[in-house]
XYZ file of C-alpha atoms in Angstrom:
597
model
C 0.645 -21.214 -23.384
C -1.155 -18.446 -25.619
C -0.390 -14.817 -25.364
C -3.764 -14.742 -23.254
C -2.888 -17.063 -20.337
C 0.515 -15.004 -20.454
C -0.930 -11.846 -19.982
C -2.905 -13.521 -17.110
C -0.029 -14.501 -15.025
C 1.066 -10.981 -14.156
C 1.014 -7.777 -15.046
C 4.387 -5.802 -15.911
C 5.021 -4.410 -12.454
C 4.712 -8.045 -11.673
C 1.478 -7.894 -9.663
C -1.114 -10.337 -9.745
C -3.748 -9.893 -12.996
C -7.040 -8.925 -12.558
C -7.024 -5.490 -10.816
C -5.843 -1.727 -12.177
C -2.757 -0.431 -11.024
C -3.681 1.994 -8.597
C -2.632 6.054 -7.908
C 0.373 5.944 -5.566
C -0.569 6.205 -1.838
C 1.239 9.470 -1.653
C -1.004 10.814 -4.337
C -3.983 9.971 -2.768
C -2.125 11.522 0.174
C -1.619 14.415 -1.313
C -5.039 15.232 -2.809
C -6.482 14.387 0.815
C -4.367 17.008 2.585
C -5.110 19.452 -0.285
C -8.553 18.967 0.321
C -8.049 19.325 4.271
C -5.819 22.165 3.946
C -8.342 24.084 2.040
C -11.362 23.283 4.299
C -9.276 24.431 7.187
C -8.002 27.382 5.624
C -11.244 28.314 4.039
C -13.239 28.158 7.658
C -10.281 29.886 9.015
C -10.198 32.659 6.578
C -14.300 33.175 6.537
C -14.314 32.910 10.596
C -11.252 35.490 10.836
C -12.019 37.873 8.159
C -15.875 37.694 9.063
C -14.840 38.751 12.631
C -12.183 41.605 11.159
C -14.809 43.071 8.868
C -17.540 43.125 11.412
C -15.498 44.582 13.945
C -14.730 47.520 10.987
C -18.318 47.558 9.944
C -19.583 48.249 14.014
C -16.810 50.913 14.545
C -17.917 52.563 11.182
C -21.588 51.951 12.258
C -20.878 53.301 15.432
C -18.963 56.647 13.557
C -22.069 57.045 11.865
C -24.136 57.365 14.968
C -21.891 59.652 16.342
C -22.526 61.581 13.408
C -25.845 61.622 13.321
C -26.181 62.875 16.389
C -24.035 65.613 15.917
C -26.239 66.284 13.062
C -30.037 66.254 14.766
C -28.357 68.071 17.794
C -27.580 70.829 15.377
C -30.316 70.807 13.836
C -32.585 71.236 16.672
C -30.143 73.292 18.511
C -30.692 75.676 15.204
C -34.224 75.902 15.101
C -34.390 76.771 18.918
C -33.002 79.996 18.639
C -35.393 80.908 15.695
C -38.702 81.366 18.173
C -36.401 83.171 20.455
C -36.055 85.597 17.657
C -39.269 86.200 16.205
C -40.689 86.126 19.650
C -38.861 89.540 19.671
C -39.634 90.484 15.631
C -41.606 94.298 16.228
C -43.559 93.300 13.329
C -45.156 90.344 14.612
C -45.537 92.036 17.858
C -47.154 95.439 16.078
C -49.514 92.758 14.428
C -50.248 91.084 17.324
C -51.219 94.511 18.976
C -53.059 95.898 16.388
C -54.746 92.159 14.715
C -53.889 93.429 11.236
C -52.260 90.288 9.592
C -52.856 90.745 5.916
C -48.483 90.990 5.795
C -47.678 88.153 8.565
C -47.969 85.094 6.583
C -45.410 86.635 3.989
C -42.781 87.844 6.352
C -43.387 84.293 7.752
C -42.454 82.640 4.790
C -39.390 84.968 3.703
C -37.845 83.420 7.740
C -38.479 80.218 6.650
C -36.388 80.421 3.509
C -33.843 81.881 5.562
C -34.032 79.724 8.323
C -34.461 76.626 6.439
C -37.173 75.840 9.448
C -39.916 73.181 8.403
C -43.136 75.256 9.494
C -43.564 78.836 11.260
C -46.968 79.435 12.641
C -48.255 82.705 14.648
C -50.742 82.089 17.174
C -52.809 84.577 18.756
C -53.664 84.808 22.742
C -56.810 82.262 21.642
C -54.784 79.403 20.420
C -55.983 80.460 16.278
C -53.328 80.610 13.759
C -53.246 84.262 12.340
C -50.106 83.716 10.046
C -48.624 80.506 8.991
C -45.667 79.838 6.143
C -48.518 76.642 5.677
C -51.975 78.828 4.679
C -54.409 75.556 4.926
C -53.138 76.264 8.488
C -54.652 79.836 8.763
C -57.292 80.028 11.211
C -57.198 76.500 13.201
C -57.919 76.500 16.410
C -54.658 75.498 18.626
C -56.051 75.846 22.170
C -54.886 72.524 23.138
C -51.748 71.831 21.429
C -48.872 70.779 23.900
C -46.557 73.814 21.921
C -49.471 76.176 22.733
C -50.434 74.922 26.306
C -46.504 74.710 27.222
C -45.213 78.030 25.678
C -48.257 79.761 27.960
C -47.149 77.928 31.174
C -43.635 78.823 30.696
C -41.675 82.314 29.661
C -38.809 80.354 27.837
C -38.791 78.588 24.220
C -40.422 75.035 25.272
C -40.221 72.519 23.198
C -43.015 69.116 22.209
C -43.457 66.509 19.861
C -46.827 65.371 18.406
C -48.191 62.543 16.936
C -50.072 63.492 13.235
C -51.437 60.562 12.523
C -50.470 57.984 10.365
C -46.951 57.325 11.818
C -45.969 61.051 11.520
C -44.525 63.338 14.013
C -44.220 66.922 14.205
C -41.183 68.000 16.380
C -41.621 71.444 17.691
C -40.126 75.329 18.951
C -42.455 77.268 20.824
C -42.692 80.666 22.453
C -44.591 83.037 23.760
C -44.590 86.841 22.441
C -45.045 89.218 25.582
C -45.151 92.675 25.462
C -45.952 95.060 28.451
C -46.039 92.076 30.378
C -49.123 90.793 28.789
C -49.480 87.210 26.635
C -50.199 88.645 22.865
C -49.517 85.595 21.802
C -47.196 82.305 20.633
C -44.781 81.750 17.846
C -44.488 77.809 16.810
C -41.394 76.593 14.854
C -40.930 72.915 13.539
C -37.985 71.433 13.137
C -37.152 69.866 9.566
C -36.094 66.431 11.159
C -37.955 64.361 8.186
C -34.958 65.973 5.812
C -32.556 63.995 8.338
C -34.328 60.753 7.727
C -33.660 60.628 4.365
C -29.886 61.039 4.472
C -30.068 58.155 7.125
C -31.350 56.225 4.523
C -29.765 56.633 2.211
C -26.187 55.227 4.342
C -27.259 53.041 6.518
C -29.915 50.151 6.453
C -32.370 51.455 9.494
C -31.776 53.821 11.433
C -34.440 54.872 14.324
C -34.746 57.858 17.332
C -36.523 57.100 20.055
C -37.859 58.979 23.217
C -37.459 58.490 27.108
C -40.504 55.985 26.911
C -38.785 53.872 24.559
C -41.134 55.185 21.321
C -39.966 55.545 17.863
C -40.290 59.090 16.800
C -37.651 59.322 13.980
C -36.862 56.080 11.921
C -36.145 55.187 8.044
C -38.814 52.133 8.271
C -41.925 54.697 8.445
C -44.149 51.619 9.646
C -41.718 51.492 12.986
C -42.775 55.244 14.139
C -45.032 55.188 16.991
C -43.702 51.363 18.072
C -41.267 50.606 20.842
C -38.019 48.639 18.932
C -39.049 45.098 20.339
C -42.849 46.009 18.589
C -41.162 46.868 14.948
C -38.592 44.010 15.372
C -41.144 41.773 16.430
C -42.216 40.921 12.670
C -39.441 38.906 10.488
C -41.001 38.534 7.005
C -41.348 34.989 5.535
C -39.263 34.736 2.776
C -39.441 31.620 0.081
C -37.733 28.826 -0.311
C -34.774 29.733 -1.943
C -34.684 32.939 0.070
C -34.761 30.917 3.552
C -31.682 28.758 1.832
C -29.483 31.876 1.290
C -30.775 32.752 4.730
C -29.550 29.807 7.076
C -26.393 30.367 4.240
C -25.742 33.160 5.581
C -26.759 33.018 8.916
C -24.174 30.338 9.303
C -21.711 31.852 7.834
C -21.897 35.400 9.171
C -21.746 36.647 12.834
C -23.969 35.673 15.120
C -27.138 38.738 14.318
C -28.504 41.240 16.397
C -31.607 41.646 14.778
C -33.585 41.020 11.676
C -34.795 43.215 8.996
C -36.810 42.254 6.180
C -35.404 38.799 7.145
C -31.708 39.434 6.505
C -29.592 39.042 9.707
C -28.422 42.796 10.846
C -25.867 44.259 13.021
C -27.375 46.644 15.521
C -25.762 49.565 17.097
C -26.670 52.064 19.696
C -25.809 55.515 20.956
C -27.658 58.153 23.911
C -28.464 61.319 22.227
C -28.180 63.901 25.047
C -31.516 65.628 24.610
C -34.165 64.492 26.390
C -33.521 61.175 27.124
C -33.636 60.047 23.309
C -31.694 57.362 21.750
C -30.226 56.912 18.638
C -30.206 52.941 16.785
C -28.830 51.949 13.414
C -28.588 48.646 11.788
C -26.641 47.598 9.291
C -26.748 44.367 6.743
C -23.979 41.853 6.704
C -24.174 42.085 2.943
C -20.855 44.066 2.516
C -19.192 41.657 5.161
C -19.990 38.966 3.378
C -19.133 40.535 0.073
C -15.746 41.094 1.157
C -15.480 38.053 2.730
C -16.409 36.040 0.018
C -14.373 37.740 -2.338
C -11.396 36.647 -0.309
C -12.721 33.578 -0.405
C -13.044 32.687 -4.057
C -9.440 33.962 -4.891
C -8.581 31.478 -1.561
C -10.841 28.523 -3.364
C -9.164 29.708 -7.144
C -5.863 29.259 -5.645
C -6.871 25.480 -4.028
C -8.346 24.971 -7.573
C -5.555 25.542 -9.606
C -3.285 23.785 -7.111
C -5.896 20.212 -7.247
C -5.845 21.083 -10.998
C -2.467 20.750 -11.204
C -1.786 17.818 -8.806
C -4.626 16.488 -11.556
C -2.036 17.193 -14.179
C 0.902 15.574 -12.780
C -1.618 12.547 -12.333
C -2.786 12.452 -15.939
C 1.030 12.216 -17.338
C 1.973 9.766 -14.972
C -1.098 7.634 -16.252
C -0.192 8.393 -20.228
C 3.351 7.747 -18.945
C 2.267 4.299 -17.227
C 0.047 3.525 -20.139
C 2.629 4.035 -22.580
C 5.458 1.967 -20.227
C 2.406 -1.113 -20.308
C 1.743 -1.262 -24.599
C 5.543 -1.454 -24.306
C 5.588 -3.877 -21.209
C 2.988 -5.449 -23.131
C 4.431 -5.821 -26.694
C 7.733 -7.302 -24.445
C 5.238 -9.846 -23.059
C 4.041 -11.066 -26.677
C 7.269 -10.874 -28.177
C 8.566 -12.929 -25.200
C 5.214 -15.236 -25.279
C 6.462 -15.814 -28.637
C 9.578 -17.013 -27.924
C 8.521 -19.509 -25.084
C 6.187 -20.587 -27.824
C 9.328 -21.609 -30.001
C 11.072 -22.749 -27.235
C 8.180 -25.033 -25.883
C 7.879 -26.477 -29.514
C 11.699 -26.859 -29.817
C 11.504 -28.555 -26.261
C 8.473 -31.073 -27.952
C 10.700 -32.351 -31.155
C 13.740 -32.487 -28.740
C 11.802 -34.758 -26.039
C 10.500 -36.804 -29.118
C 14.181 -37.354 -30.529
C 15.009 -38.137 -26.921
C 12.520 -40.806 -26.451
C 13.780 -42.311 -29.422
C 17.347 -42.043 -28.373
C 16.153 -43.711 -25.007
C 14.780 -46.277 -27.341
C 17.549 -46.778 -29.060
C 19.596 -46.702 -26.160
C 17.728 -49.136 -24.283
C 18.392 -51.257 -27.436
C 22.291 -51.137 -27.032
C 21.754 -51.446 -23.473
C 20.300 -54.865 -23.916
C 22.930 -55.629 -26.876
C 25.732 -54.740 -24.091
C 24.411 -56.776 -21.756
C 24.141 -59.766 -24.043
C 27.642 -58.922 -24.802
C 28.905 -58.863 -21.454
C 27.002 -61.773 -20.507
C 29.519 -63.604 -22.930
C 32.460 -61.864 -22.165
C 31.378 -63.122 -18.198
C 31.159 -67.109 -19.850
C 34.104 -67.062 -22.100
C 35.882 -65.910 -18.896
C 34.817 -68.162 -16.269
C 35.244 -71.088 -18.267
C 38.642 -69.931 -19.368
C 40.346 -70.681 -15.957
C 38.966 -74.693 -16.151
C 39.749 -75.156 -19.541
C 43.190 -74.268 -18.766
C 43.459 -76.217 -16.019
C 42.296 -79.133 -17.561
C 44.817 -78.624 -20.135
C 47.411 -78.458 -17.847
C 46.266 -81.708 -16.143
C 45.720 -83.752 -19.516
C 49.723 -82.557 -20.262
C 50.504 -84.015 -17.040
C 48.123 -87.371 -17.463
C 50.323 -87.469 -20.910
C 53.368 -87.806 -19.194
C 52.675 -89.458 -16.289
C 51.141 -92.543 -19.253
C 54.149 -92.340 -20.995
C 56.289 -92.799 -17.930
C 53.927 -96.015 -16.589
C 52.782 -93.826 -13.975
C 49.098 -94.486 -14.868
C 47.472 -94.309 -11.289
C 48.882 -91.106 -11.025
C 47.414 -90.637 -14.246
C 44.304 -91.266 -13.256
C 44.237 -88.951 -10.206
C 45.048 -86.390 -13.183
C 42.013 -87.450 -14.885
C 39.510 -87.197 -11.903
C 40.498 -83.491 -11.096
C 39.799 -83.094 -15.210
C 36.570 -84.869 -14.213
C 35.614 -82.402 -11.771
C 36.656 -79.532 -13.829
C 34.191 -80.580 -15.924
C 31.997 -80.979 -13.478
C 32.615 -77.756 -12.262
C 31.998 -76.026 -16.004
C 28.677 -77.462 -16.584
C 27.655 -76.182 -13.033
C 29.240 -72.846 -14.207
C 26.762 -72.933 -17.591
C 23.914 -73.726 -15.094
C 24.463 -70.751 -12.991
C 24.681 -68.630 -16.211
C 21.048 -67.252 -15.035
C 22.092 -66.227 -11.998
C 23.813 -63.167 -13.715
C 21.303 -61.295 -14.333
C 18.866 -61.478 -10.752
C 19.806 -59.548 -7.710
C 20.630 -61.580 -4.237
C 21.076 -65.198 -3.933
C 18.003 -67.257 -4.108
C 20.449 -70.876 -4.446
C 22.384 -69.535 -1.462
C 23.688 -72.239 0.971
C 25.656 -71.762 4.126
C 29.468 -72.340 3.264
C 32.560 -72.683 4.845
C 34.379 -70.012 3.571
C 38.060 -71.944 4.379
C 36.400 -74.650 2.178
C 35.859 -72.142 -0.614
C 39.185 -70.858 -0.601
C 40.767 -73.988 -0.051
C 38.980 -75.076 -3.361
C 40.187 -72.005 -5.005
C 43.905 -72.398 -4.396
C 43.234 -76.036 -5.969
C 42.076 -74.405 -8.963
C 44.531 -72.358 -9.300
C 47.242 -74.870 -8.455
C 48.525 -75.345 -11.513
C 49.228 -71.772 -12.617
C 50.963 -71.270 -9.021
C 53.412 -74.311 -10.123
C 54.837 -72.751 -13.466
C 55.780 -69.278 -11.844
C 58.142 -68.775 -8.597
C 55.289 -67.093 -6.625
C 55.014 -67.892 -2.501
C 51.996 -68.250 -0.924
C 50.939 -67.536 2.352
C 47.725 -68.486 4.308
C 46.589 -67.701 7.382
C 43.169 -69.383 8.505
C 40.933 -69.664 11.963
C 40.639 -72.934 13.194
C 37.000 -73.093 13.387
C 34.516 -72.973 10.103
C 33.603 -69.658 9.075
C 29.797 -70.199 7.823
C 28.159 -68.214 5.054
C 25.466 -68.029 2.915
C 26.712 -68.112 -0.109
C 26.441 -70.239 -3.625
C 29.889 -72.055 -3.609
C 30.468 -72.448 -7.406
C 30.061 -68.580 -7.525
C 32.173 -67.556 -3.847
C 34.884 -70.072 -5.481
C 34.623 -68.257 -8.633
C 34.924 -64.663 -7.275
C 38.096 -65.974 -5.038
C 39.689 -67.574 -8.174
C 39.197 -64.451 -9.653
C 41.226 -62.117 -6.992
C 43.953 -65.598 -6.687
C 44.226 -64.943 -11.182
C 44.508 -61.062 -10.144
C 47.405 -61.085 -7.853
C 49.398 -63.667 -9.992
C 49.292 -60.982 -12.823
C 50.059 -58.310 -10.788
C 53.863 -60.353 -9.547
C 54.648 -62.047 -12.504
C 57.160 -59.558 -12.502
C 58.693 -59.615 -9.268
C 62.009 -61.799 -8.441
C 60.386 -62.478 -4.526
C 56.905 -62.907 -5.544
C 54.552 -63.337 -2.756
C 50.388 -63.698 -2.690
C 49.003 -63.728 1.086
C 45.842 -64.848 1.942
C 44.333 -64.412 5.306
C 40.642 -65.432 6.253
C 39.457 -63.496 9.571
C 36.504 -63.404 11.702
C 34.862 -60.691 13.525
C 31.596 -59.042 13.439
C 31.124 -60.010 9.720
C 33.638 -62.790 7.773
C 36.199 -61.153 5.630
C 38.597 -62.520 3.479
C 41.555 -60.806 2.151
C 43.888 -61.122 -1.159
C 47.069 -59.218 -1.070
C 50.119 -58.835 -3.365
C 53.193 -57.464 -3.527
C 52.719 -55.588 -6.930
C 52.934 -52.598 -8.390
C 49.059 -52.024 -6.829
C 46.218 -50.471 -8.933
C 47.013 -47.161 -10.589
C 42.833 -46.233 -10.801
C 40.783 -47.323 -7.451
C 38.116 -45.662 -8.987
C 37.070 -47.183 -11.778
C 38.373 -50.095 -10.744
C 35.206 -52.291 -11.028
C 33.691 -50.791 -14.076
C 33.214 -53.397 -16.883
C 36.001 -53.475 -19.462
C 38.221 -51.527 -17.564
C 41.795 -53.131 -17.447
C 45.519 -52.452 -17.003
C 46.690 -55.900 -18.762
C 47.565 -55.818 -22.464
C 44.461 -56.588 -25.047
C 44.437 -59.735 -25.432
C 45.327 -60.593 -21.701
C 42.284 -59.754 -19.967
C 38.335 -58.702 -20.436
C 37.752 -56.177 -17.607
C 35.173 -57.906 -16.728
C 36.810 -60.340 -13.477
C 36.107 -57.395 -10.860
C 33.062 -55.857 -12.163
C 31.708 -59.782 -12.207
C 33.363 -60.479 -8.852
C 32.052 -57.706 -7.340
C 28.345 -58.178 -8.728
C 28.374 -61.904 -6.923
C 29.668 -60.445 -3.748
C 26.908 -57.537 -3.301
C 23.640 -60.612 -4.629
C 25.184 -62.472 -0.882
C 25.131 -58.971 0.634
C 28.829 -58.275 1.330
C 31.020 -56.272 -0.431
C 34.458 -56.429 -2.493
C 36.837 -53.442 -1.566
C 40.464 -53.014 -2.553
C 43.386 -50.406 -1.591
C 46.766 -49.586 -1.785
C 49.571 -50.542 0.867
C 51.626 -48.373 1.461
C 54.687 -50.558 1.039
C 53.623 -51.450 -2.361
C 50.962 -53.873 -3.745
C 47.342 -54.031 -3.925
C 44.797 -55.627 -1.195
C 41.604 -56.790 -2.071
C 38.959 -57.852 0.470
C 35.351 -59.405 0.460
C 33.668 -58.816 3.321
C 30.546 -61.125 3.921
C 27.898 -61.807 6.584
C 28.105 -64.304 9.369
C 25.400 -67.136 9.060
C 23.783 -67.545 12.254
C 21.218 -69.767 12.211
C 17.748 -68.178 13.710
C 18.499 -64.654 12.679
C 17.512 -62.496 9.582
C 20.427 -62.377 6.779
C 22.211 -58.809 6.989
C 23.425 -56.893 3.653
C 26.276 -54.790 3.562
C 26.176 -51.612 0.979
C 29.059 -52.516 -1.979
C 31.966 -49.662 -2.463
């Protein structure tokens, strides 16, 4: 494994390779409820502040009527005492009388500049101007002028507006001069309203005045005079592009309008002038709303700004912080990539020496085997050859006494001793294959019968008492005989050694039938210090020299290739019990194995 395939397998938080590590959901969190929070707040604060300031702006707006009302009032209020006066002036009348006017136009003029009236005209009982503050005026004809016509019908200052031309209008004080009770003539004084219009300007956006009928008589927008209001508001001016964009801007953003002027959205306002029906309306431009508004707004956004760029912040050093914990993470991974490395290699050579240590032990396995293999012989053939020593000792004597047919019974048993050593050397195979292929059925008393024959002659030369206890009927297994002899001769050599010691020495041996056939070797020894290991080759309790430690392990080998088993325990009165248990034959049905202990 190379340091790339490492760095595949995970990353150091131990998630799967191949993607970033993302922002924490909280962050994200965060930054989304920033972003809500200001949107919220932001349309809040424009909808309540736009509503605050335009509530101001109307009440101001609406102050500002109020005060120019109070303001044209006065002023007309003012000049309608002036024709009252002059109407009364001896000098006019004295002129009037005596139609010398070479010093009216002058004294005229000097009222005017104390009056602070727009015009003063003297009109004769004809309607012509015979002294006027305006001398282009001197000498017009006035017959039919509403302030001429109107002063004549009534004995009280009357008072008319008339259209110039052009979108002007001259507003009006007229009055007749009687004297004797006889018309000499009428005194006209205009108002200076036009001086009014340009303060209005110069506060407000548009103001206009108009009359019962709904005309526009007074009004900062000189192209409305003469119009009704829906006439001059009828036109809203095309603006370009960009203009139309800061328009629906701030159409959207600002109260709903009342009108439009010069296509900006205005607030309109309204207020009765008591004097002659008229009507005073002003509009005013959400401009300084909006400034305010927005001003509000951009510390509200600065705030939001500096707060995203300092969640931004935090978010940057936690990313140099993670990227700094990975080239660390990461120099861990190829310093410990480097170590597996060593340790994989390390694991190689020691696999390598293992095979050949396998190899080698395979080697003494087989040399073991050999060994034990000979061990097995020299043992099995041990228990004949002493036997047939014991019965060519007894042939011996029995010759030397003239006994020689007994003598020759001697020699057939050493006969079949040998006969029973070559078949020993034949089975010699049969060591090293599992089950019993030259298996035979077998009558186990037979076997054990044959056993205690074999082992005959040691039972003679110690005081040892044996007891048997047999069925009456065969007990039939399948077995090889040579080898179930062998492994009972074996168990019979076992329990001699065990009470060679013992004054009352006894051996039982008790054959027994039930669901399987089991045969049983007990002594009354010391018993067997280490059940376990027990049947492990070359494990032994006698003296060296006395015994291989191989009888069991052999013993027990045979017993398991017929499928039985070789146990052994402990009595509890003292002594050892060994038992092979083997399968019934019954002829017809499939052989059954037993698992060896």
């Amino acid at each position: 494994m190379n340091d790339d395939e490492q760095m595949d397998a995970h990353d150091p938080q131990g998630r799967p390779a191949g993607g970033q590590s993302p922002n924490p959901w909280w962050l994200r969190s965060v930054i989304g409820l920033i972003f809500l929070t200001a949107l919220a707040s932001i349309w809040t604060t424009n909808t309540w502040l736009t509503e605050r300031f335009s509530e101001n702006t109307r009440v101001r707006s609406e102050l500002r009527l109020a005060l120019y009302t109070g303001n044209l009032l006065s002023e007309l209020q003012r000049t309608a005492v002036v024709p009252l006066l002059l109407a009364r002036d001896p000098a006019l009348i004295g002129a009037l009388q005596s139609n010398d006017f070479s010093t009216t136009s002058a004294r005229l003029m000097a009222a005017q500049k104390e009056i602070g009236a727009a015009s003063i005209r003297l009109l004769d009982a004809s309607g012509r101007t015979v002294g006027a503050t305006d001398r282009y005026q001197l000498g017009t004809n006035n017959v039919q002028a509403p302030y001429y016509v109107e002063a004549l019908r009534s004995r009280d200052t009357v008072f008319s507006v008339s259209n110039q031309g052009s979108g002007a209008y001259e507003f009006t004080y007229s009055r007749a001069i009687v004297a004797d009770g006889k018309t000499l003539g009428v005194i006209v004084v205009g108002a200076d309203l036009t001086r009014l219009e340009r303060s209005w300007a110069g506060i407000s956006d548009a103001v206009a005045v108009t009359d019962s009928a709904g005309d526009i008589i007074l009004a900062t927008e000189p192209r409305w005079r003469g119009l009704t209001m829906p006439e001059a508001l009828a036109v809203r001016s095309a603006p370009s592009a960009i203009q139309r964009a800061f328009q629906v801007t701030a159409d959207w953003t600002s109260m709903p309008a009342d009108a439009y002027l010069q296509g900006r959205a205005v607030m309109r306002s309204e207020s009765r002038i008591p004097f002659r029906g008229w009507r005073m309306i002003s509009f005013t431009t959400y401009a300084s709303i909006r400034e305010r508004v927005n001003a509000v707004l951009a510390l509200e956004i600065m705030g939001f700004a500096i707060l995203l760029a300092g969640t931004f912040y935090l978010m940057s050093r936690r990313a140099r912080r993670q990227s700094a914990a990975y080239m660390r993470e990461s120099a861990d991974l190829r310093a410990l990539n480097a170590r597996l490395t060593r340790e994989i290699a390390e694991r190689e050579r020691v696999q390598k020496e293992l095979r050949v240590a396998e190899q080698t032990v395979q080697q003494s396995s087989k040399l073991a085997a050999l060994g034990e293999m000979s061990a097995g012989v020299s043992h099995e053939l041990n228990q004949p050859l002493a036997a047939m020593k014991t019965y060519l000792a007894g042939a011996r004597l029995l010759l030397q006494r003239g006994r020689s047919e007994e003598a020759l019974s001697s020699f057939q048993r050493i006969d079949d001793l040998i006969e029973r050593m070559g078949a020993i050397t034949r089975q010699l195979k049969s060591y090293a294959r599992k089950g019993g292929e030259a298996v035979e059925p077998v009558d186990l008393r037979a076997s054990v019968s044959n056993a205690l024959t074999m082992m005959e002659p040691q039972l003679r030369t110690r005081p040892i008492r044996v007891n048997r206890n047999f069925p009456r009927g065969k007990v039939m297994v399948l077995a090889d005989r040579i080898r179930l002899e062998q492994v009972i001769i074996n168990l019979l050599r076992n329990a001699v050694d065990a009470v060679k010691d013992r004054r009352e020495a006894t051996i039982d041996i008790v054959v027994e039938v039930g669901s399987h056939a089991y045969v049983s070797v007990r002594d009354n020894g010391p018993g067997v210090s280490d059940l376990e290991k027990l049947f492990e080759p070359f494990w032994t309790t006698k003296k060296p020299g006395e015994g291989t430690g191989l009888g069991l392990a052999i013993s027990s080998s045979i017993v398991a290739d017929f499928g039985g088993r070789l146990t052994a325990h402990n009595e509890t009165e003292g002594g050892a019990v060994f038992q092979v248990e083997l399968p019934l034959h019954r002829p017809g049905q499939p052989r059954e194995a037993l698992g060896a202990e």
